XYZ file of C-alpha atoms in Angstrom:
118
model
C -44.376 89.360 140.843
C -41.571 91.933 140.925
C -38.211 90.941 140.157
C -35.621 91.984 144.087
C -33.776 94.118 142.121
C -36.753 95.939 140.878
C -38.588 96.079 144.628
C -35.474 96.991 146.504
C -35.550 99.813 144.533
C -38.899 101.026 146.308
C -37.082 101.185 149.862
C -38.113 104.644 151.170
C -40.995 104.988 149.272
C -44.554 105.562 151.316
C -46.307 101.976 151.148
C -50.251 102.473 150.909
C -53.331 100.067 151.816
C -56.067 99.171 148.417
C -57.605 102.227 149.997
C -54.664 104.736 149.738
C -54.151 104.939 153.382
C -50.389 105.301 154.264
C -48.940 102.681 156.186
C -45.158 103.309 156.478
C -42.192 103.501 154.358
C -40.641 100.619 153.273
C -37.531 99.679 154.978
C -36.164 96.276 153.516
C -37.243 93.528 151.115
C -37.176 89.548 152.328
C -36.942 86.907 149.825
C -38.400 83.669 150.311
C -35.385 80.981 150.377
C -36.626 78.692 148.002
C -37.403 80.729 145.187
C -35.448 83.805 145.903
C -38.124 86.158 144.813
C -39.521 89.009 147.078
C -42.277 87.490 149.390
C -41.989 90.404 152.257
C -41.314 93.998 152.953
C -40.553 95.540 156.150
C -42.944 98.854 156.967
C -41.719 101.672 159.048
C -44.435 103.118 160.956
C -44.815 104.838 165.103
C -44.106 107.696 166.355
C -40.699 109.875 165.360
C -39.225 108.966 168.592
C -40.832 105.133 168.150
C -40.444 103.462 165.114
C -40.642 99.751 164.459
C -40.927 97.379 161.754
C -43.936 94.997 160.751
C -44.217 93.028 158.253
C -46.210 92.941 155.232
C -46.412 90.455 152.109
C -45.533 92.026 148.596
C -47.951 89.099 146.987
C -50.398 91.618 144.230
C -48.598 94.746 145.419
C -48.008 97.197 142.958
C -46.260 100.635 142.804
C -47.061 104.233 141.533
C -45.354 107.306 141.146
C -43.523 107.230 144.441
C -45.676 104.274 146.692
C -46.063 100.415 146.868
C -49.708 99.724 147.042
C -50.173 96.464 149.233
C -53.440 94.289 149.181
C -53.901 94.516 153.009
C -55.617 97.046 155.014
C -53.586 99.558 157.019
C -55.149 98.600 160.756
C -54.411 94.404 159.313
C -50.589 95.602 158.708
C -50.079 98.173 161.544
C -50.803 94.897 164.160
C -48.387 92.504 162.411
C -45.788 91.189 163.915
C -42.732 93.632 164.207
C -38.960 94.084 165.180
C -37.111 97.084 166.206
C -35.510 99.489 163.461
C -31.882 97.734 164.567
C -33.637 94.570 164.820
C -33.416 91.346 162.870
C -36.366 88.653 162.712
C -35.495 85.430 164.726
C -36.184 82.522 162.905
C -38.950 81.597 165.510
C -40.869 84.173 164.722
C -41.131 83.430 160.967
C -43.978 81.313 161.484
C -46.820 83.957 163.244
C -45.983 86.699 160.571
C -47.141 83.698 158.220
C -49.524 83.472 160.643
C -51.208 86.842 160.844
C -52.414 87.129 157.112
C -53.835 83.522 157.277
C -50.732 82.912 155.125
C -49.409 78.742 155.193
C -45.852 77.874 156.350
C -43.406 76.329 155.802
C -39.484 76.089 156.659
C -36.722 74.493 154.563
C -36.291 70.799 154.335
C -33.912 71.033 157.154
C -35.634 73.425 158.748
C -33.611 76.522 157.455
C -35.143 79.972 157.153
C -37.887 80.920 154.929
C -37.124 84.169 154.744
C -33.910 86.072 154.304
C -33.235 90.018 153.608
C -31.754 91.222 150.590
């Protein structure tokens, strides 16, 4: 697992499929609230005059000279759920990003966030 610090250091960077396909560029890093460790990156990707964000986990992603390899397939992360560049995700929508990479979830004990961006 990489240490926030470390990942938010990748923002900008191309983020790649297993199969070297570019994605995006990676736009932000979410923690996970309980354990404060990177659990989600945001991907640029659209058109010039369309961007958007979806939403990728950073579970077994690695980087290389200038990428962050994810282990989910480009067509898999382009249909994620997504927010606009100015965007922020509303906590109701935490749940069917879980959702879309058969992922389980759950929020806080008082039903806080389980994810925040750093």
């Amino acid at each position: 697992m990489f240490e926030a610090a470390d990942i938010r250091e990748w923002r900008g960077h191309d983020v790649v499929d297993a199969q070297d396909h570019k994605i995006g560029e990676l736009e932000a890093v979410y923690v996970d609230t309980g354990t404060d460790l990177p659990s989600f990156g945001t991907v640029k990707v659209g058109m010039p005059t369309r961007h958007r964000l979806v939403f990728v986990p950073l579970d077994r992603a690695r980087v290389g000279p200038g990428y962050l390899k994810v282990c989910y397939g480009k067509k898999q992360v382009k249909d994620a759920p997504s927010i606009g560049t100015d965007g922020e995700l509303p906590a109701s929508e935490e749940e069917a990003i879980f959702k879309h990479y058969g992922l389980a979830y759950q929020p806080g004990a008082r039903g806080e966030r389980r994810l925040a961006r750093r």
